[in-house]
Amino acid sequence: MVRSTSKTGKLDFVNNSVTGNSDTLQLRAVIPNPASAPKRPDQSTQRVLLDAELVTVLLEGAEPVSRLTIPRSALLTDQSGDYVFVIDKDNTASRRGIKLDPSTTPALAVVIDGLKEGEQVIVEGLQRVRNGAAVSPAPMTPNAPSDGKK
């Protein structure tokens, strides 16, 4: 049974992490659920929305936010915090401390301080990189398809 009812609610909670396997974000909204008049005198009042019912929600007024992200594979951490290796114009690797936003995913890290858009970070071969070492940058190798074949 499909019912069409339009109610305006208020978003009151947004979880700060994204579920990695489904790329979903938990939200909670408060929506009025008025009692409807019973169809027969012997019935109790009912609500329009029922417990565990699936609904379609249109979230209006939300503006997309542009964030600087890096692959998680580029992220390194030690006792002094999170850092990456950045490639400068002379193809030299330099260590750069960064600050991350808590709203990161298993695949991407959201950087809020320490990097600028357009800077190149080293993603592969990090075990051989040292601060001040000359590097030969190349595009990142895309992930191989996971169809079970090698």
PDB file of N, CA and C in Angstrom, residues 82-147:
ATOM      1  N   ASP A  82      49.630  12.738  12.159  1.00  0.00           N
ATOM      2  CA  ASP A  82      49.435  12.307  10.774  1.00  0.00           C
ATOM      3  C   ASP A  82      50.302  13.144   9.843  1.00  0.00           C
ATOM      4  N   TYR A  83      50.811  12.495   8.782  1.00  0.00           N
ATOM      5  CA  TYR A  83      51.615  13.225   7.803  1.00  0.00           C
ATOM      6  C   TYR A  83      51.577  12.522   6.457  1.00  0.00           C
ATOM      7  N   VAL A  84      51.992  13.236   5.432  1.00  0.00           N
ATOM      8  CA  VAL A  84      52.134  12.704   4.083  1.00  0.00           C
ATOM      9  C   VAL A  84      53.468  13.178   3.530  1.00  0.00           C
ATOM     10  N   PHE A  85      53.887  12.587   2.431  1.00  0.00           N
ATOM     11  CA  PHE A  85      55.049  13.094   1.706  1.00  0.00           C
ATOM     12  C   PHE A  85      54.540  13.833   0.475  1.00  0.00           C
ATOM     13  N   VAL A  86      54.963  15.094   0.358  1.00  0.00           N
ATOM     14  CA  VAL A  86      54.549  15.962  -0.742  1.00  0.00           C
ATOM     15  C   VAL A  86      55.721  16.079  -1.706  1.00  0.00           C
ATOM     16  N   ILE A  87      55.419  16.127  -2.992  1.00  0.00           N
ATOM     17  CA  ILE A  87      56.455  16.286  -4.016  1.00  0.00           C
ATOM     18  C   ILE A  87      56.533  17.754  -4.396  1.00  0.00           C
ATOM     19  N   ASP A  88      57.727  18.358  -4.279  1.00  0.00           N
ATOM     20  CA  ASP A  88      57.884  19.766  -4.643  1.00  0.00           C
ATOM     21  C   ASP A  88      58.255  19.893  -6.119  1.00  0.00           C
ATOM     22  N   LYS A  89      58.484  21.126  -6.580  1.00  0.00           N
ATOM     23  CA  LYS A  89      58.753  21.372  -8.006  1.00  0.00           C
ATOM     24  C   LYS A  89      60.063  20.759  -8.491  1.00  0.00           C
ATOM     25  N   ASP A  90      60.979  20.446  -7.569  1.00  0.00           N
ATOM     26  CA  ASP A  90      62.261  19.821  -7.933  1.00  0.00           C
ATOM     27  C   ASP A  90      62.196  18.298  -7.830  1.00  0.00           C
ATOM     28  N   ASN A  91      60.998  17.733  -7.726  1.00  0.00           N
ATOM     29  CA  ASN A  91      60.791  16.288  -7.552  1.00  0.00           C
ATOM     30  C   ASN A  91      61.506  15.748  -6.318  1.00  0.00           C
ATOM     31  N   THR A  92      61.394  16.498  -5.241  1.00  0.00           N
ATOM     32  CA  THR A  92      61.953  16.098  -3.957  1.00  0.00           C
ATOM     33  C   THR A  92      60.795  15.860  -2.994  1.00  0.00           C
ATOM     34  N   ALA A  93      60.884  14.774  -2.238  1.00  0.00           N
ATOM     35  CA  ALA A  93      59.844  14.446  -1.268  1.00  0.00           C
ATOM     36  C   ALA A  93      60.092  15.202   0.030  1.00  0.00           C
ATOM     37  N   SER A  94      59.054  15.795   0.561  1.00  0.00           N
ATOM     38  CA  SER A  94      59.187  16.443   1.865  1.00  0.00           C
ATOM     39  C   SER A  94      58.016  16.032   2.745  1.00  0.00           C
ATOM     40  N   ARG A  95      58.351  15.764   3.993  1.00  0.00           N
ATOM     41  CA  ARG A  95      57.336  15.351   4.968  1.00  0.00           C
ATOM     42  C   ARG A  95      56.484  16.560   5.332  1.00  0.00           C
ATOM     43  N   ARG A  96      55.158  16.355   5.384  1.00  0.00           N
ATOM     44  CA  ARG A  96      54.248  17.442   5.713  1.00  0.00           C
ATOM     45  C   ARG A  96      53.221  16.949   6.712  1.00  0.00           C
ATOM     46  N   GLY A  97      53.181  17.564   7.879  1.00  0.00           N
ATOM     47  CA  GLY A  97      52.171  17.248   8.873  1.00  0.00           C
ATOM     48  C   GLY A  97      50.818  17.756   8.417  1.00  0.00           C
ATOM     49  N   ILE A  98      49.780  16.966   8.628  1.00  0.00           N
ATOM     50  CA  ILE A  98      48.431  17.354   8.228  1.00  0.00           C
ATOM     51  C   ILE A  98      47.467  17.115   9.382  1.00  0.00           C
ATOM     52  N   LYS A  99      46.330  17.773   9.294  1.00  0.00           N
ATOM     53  CA  LYS A  99      45.266  17.586  10.277  1.00  0.00           C
ATOM     54  C   LYS A  99      44.063  17.038   9.529  1.00  0.00           C
ATOM     55  N   LEU A 100      43.464  15.972  10.075  1.00  0.00           N
ATOM     56  CA  LEU A 100      42.346  15.299   9.416  1.00  0.00           C
ATOM     57  C   LEU A 100      41.020  15.656  10.071  1.00  0.00           C
ATOM     58  N   ASP A 101      39.981  15.651   9.259  1.00  0.00           N
ATOM     59  CA  ASP A 101      38.617  15.810   9.747  1.00  0.00           C
ATOM     60  C   ASP A 101      38.136  14.430  10.203  1.00  0.00           C
ATOM     61  N   PRO A 102      37.340  14.356  11.255  1.00  0.00           N
ATOM     62  CA  PRO A 102      36.861  13.040  11.691  1.00  0.00           C
ATOM     63  C   PRO A 102      35.947  12.343  10.688  1.00  0.00           C
ATOM     64  N   SER A 103      35.377  13.081   9.749  1.00  0.00           N
ATOM     65  CA  SER A 103      34.436  12.477   8.788  1.00  0.00           C
ATOM     66  C   SER A 103      35.164  11.877   7.597  1.00  0.00           C
ATOM     67  N   THR A 104      36.051  10.924   7.858  1.00  0.00           N
ATOM     68  CA  THR A 104      36.771  10.263   6.784  1.00  0.00           C
ATOM     69  C   THR A 104      36.161   8.890   6.546  1.00  0.00           C
ATOM     70  N   THR A 105      36.472   8.315   5.410  1.00  0.00           N
ATOM     71  CA  THR A 105      35.986   6.982   5.069  1.00  0.00           C
ATOM     72  C   THR A 105      37.175   6.027   5.074  1.00  0.00           C
ATOM     73  N   PRO A 106      36.935   4.725   4.976  1.00  0.00           N
ATOM     74  CA  PRO A 106      38.065   3.797   4.913  1.00  0.00           C
ATOM     75  C   PRO A 106      38.952   4.009   3.688  1.00  0.00           C
ATOM     76  N   ALA A 107      38.423   4.571   2.626  1.00  0.00           N
ATOM     77  CA  ALA A 107      39.199   4.773   1.399  1.00  0.00           C
ATOM     78  C   ALA A 107      39.822   6.160   1.305  1.00  0.00           C
ATOM     79  N   LEU A 108      39.154   7.182   1.852  1.00  0.00           N
ATOM     80  CA  LEU A 108      39.609   8.563   1.713  1.00  0.00           C
ATOM     81  C   LEU A 108      39.749   9.238   3.065  1.00  0.00           C
ATOM     82  N   ALA A 109      40.760  10.100   3.176  1.00  0.00           N
ATOM     83  CA  ALA A 109      40.949  10.912   4.378  1.00  0.00           C
ATOM     84  C   ALA A 109      40.669  12.366   4.007  1.00  0.00           C
ATOM     85  N   VAL A 110      39.874  13.048   4.823  1.00  0.00           N
ATOM     86  CA  VAL A 110      39.534  14.447   4.586  1.00  0.00           C
ATOM     87  C   VAL A 110      40.556  15.315   5.322  1.00  0.00           C
ATOM     88  N   VAL A 111      41.283  16.135   4.566  1.00  0.00           N
ATOM     89  CA  VAL A 111      42.345  16.977   5.125  1.00  0.00           C
ATOM     90  C   VAL A 111      41.786  18.369   5.391  1.00  0.00           C
ATOM     91  N   ILE A 112      41.950  18.862   6.629  1.00  0.00           N
ATOM     92  CA  ILE A 112      41.454  20.204   6.945  1.00  0.00           C
ATOM     93  C   ILE A 112      42.590  21.208   7.109  1.00  0.00           C
ATOM     94  N   ASP A 113      43.836  20.717   7.244  1.00  0.00           N
ATOM     95  CA  ASP A 113      44.963  21.638   7.373  1.00  0.00           C
ATOM     96  C   ASP A 113      46.245  20.925   6.986  1.00  0.00           C
ATOM     97  N   GLY A 114      47.153  21.647   6.332  1.00  0.00           N
ATOM     98  CA  GLY A 114      48.462  21.102   6.004  1.00  0.00           C
ATOM     99  C   GLY A 114      48.697  20.850   4.532  1.00  0.00           C
ATOM    100  N   LEU A 115      47.651  20.792   3.736  1.00  0.00           N
ATOM    101  CA  LEU A 115      47.775  20.594   2.288  1.00  0.00           C
ATOM    102  C   LEU A 115      46.948  21.625   1.558  1.00  0.00           C
ATOM    103  N   LYS A 116      47.384  21.927   0.335  1.00  0.00           N
ATOM    104  CA  LYS A 116      46.622  22.809  -0.535  1.00  0.00           C
ATOM    105  C   LYS A 116      46.173  22.016  -1.749  1.00  0.00           C
ATOM    106  N   GLU A 117      45.081  22.453  -2.336  1.00  0.00           N
ATOM    107  CA  GLU A 117      44.584  21.810  -3.548  1.00  0.00           C
ATOM    108  C   GLU A 117      45.647  21.868  -4.634  1.00  0.00           C
ATOM    109  N   GLY A 118      45.843  20.749  -5.332  1.00  0.00           N
ATOM    110  CA  GLY A 118      46.797  20.687  -6.432  1.00  0.00           C
ATOM    111  C   GLY A 118      48.161  20.149  -6.040  1.00  0.00           C
ATOM    112  N   GLU A 119      48.464  20.086  -4.749  1.00  0.00           N
ATOM    113  CA  GLU A 119      49.752  19.530  -4.338  1.00  0.00           C
ATOM    114  C   GLU A 119      49.742  18.017  -4.559  1.00  0.00           C
ATOM    115  N   GLN A 120      50.896  17.487  -4.954  1.00  0.00           N
ATOM    116  CA  GLN A 120      51.016  16.053  -5.208  1.00  0.00           C
ATOM    117  C   GLN A 120      51.521  15.358  -3.953  1.00  0.00           C
ATOM    118  N   VAL A 121      50.839  14.280  -3.584  1.00  0.00           N
ATOM    119  CA  VAL A 121      51.269  13.474  -2.451  1.00  0.00           C
ATOM    120  C   VAL A 121      51.672  12.093  -2.952  1.00  0.00           C
ATOM    121  N   ILE A 122      52.600  11.483  -2.253  1.00  0.00           N
ATOM    122  CA  ILE A 122      53.055  10.145  -2.627  1.00  0.00           C
ATOM    123  C   ILE A 122      52.092   9.125  -2.035  1.00  0.00           C
ATOM    124  N   VAL A 123      51.613   8.217  -2.901  1.00  0.00           N
ATOM    125  CA  VAL A 123      50.623   7.228  -2.495  1.00  0.00           C
ATOM    126  C   VAL A 123      51.228   5.832  -2.474  1.00  0.00           C
ATOM    127  N   GLU A 124      52.136   5.539  -3.386  1.00  0.00           N
ATOM    128  CA  GLU A 124      52.736   4.208  -3.495  1.00  0.00           C
ATOM    129  C   GLU A 124      54.239   4.283  -3.280  1.00  0.00           C
ATOM    130  N   GLY A 125      54.814   3.217  -2.748  1.00  0.00           N
ATOM    131  CA  GLY A 125      56.252   3.159  -2.523  1.00  0.00           C
ATOM    132  C   GLY A 125      56.712   3.962  -1.318  1.00  0.00           C
ATOM    133  N   LEU A 126      55.838   4.170  -0.367  1.00  0.00           N
ATOM    134  CA  LEU A 126      56.167   4.992   0.803  1.00  0.00           C
ATOM    135  C   LEU A 126      57.275   4.398   1.658  1.00  0.00           C
ATOM    136  N   GLN A 127      57.452   3.081   1.631  1.00  0.00           N
ATOM    137  CA  GLN A 127      58.489   2.460   2.445  1.00  0.00           C
ATOM    138  C   GLN A 127      59.898   2.850   1.991  1.00  0.00           C
ATOM    139  N   ARG A 128      60.035   3.347   0.758  1.00  0.00           N
ATOM    140  CA  ARG A 128      61.352   3.752   0.244  1.00  0.00           C
ATOM    141  C   ARG A 128      61.580   5.259   0.299  1.00  0.00           C
ATOM    142  N   VAL A 129      60.571   6.034   0.641  1.00  0.00           N
ATOM    143  CA  VAL A 129      60.667   7.497   0.608  1.00  0.00           C
ATOM    144  C   VAL A 129      61.267   8.020   1.905  1.00  0.00           C
ATOM    145  N   ARG A 130      62.159   8.976   1.780  1.00  0.00           N
ATOM    146  CA  ARG A 130      62.739   9.666   2.936  1.00  0.00           C
ATOM    147  C   ARG A 130      62.600  11.163   2.712  1.00  0.00           C
ATOM    148  N   ASN A 131      62.548  11.914   3.782  1.00  0.00           N
ATOM    149  CA  ASN A 131      62.443  13.367   3.692  1.00  0.00           C
ATOM    150  C   ASN A 131      63.649  13.925   2.943  1.00  0.00           C
ATOM    151  N   GLY A 132      63.421  14.704   1.889  1.00  0.00           N
ATOM    152  CA  GLY A 132      64.491  15.301   1.096  1.00  0.00           C
ATOM    153  C   GLY A 132      65.001  14.418  -0.025  1.00  0.00           C
ATOM    154  N   ALA A 133      64.474  13.208  -0.171  1.00  0.00           N
ATOM    155  CA  ALA A 133      64.929  12.287  -1.219  1.00  0.00           C
ATOM    156  C   ALA A 133      64.345  12.682  -2.571  1.00  0.00           C
ATOM    157  N   ALA A 134      65.150  12.461  -3.621  1.00  0.00           N
ATOM    158  CA  ALA A 134      64.675  12.692  -4.986  1.00  0.00           C
ATOM    159  C   ALA A 134      63.710  11.567  -5.357  1.00  0.00           C
ATOM    160  N   VAL A 135      62.622  11.914  -6.044  1.00  0.00           N
ATOM    161  CA  VAL A 135      61.629  10.925  -6.457  1.00  0.00           C
ATOM    162  C   VAL A 135      61.318  11.096  -7.930  1.00  0.00           C
ATOM    163  N   SER A 136      60.778  10.049  -8.522  1.00  0.00           N
ATOM    164  CA  SER A 136      60.326  10.085  -9.919  1.00  0.00           C
ATOM    165  C   SER A 136      58.810   9.914  -9.914  1.00  0.00           C
ATOM    166  N   PRO A 137      58.061  11.014  -9.889  1.00  0.00           N
ATOM    167  CA  PRO A 137      56.599  10.895  -9.787  1.00  0.00           C
ATOM    168  C   PRO A 137      55.977  10.292 -11.037  1.00  0.00           C
ATOM    169  N   ALA A 138      54.919   9.530 -10.803  1.00  0.00           N
ATOM    170  CA  ALA A 138      54.128   8.920 -11.864  1.00  0.00           C
ATOM    171  C   ALA A 138      52.686   8.882 -11.374  1.00  0.00           C
ATOM    172  N   PRO A 139      51.726   8.789 -12.287  1.00  0.00           N
ATOM    173  CA  PRO A 139      50.325   8.701 -11.850  1.00  0.00           C
ATOM    174  C   PRO A 139      50.105   7.474 -10.971  1.00  0.00           C
ATOM    175  N   MET A 140      49.135   7.587 -10.089  1.00  0.00           N
ATOM    176  CA  MET A 140      48.799   6.489  -9.192  1.00  0.00           C
ATOM    177  C   MET A 140      48.261   5.312  -9.983  1.00  0.00           C
ATOM    178  N   THR A 141      48.657   4.100  -9.601  1.00  0.00           N
ATOM    179  CA  THR A 141      48.166   2.895 -10.245  1.00  0.00           C
ATOM    180  C   THR A 141      46.740   2.649  -9.789  1.00  0.00           C
ATOM    181  N   PRO A 142      45.785   2.539 -10.728  1.00  0.00           N
ATOM    182  CA  PRO A 142      44.394   2.277 -10.307  1.00  0.00           C
ATOM    183  C   PRO A 142      44.289   0.885  -9.699  1.00  0.00           C
ATOM    184  N   ASN A 143      43.297   0.716  -8.824  1.00  0.00           N
ATOM    185  CA  ASN A 143      43.077  -0.598  -8.205  1.00  0.00           C
ATOM    186  C   ASN A 143      42.671  -1.592  -9.265  1.00  0.00           C
ATOM    187  N   ALA A 144      43.216  -2.811  -9.149  1.00  0.00           N
ATOM    188  CA  ALA A 144      42.862  -3.866 -10.087  1.00  0.00           C
ATOM    189  C   ALA A 144      41.435  -4.317  -9.819  1.00  0.00           C
ATOM    190  N   PRO A 145      40.701  -4.737 -10.864  1.00  0.00           N
ATOM    191  CA  PRO A 145      39.328  -5.199 -10.641  1.00  0.00           C
ATOM    192  C   PRO A 145      39.319  -6.424  -9.737  1.00  0.00           C
ATOM    193  N   SER A 146      38.340  -6.497  -8.863  1.00  0.00           N
ATOM    194  CA  SER A 146      38.272  -7.603  -7.915  1.00  0.00           C
ATOM    195  C   SER A 146      37.306  -8.660  -8.419  1.00  0.00           C
ATOM    196  N   ASP A 147      37.631  -9.267  -9.570  1.00  0.00           N
ATOM    197  CA  ASP A 147      36.761 -10.314 -10.133  1.00  0.00           C
ATOM    198  C   ASP A 147      37.293 -11.705  -9.823  1.00  0.00           C
TER     199      ASP A 147
END
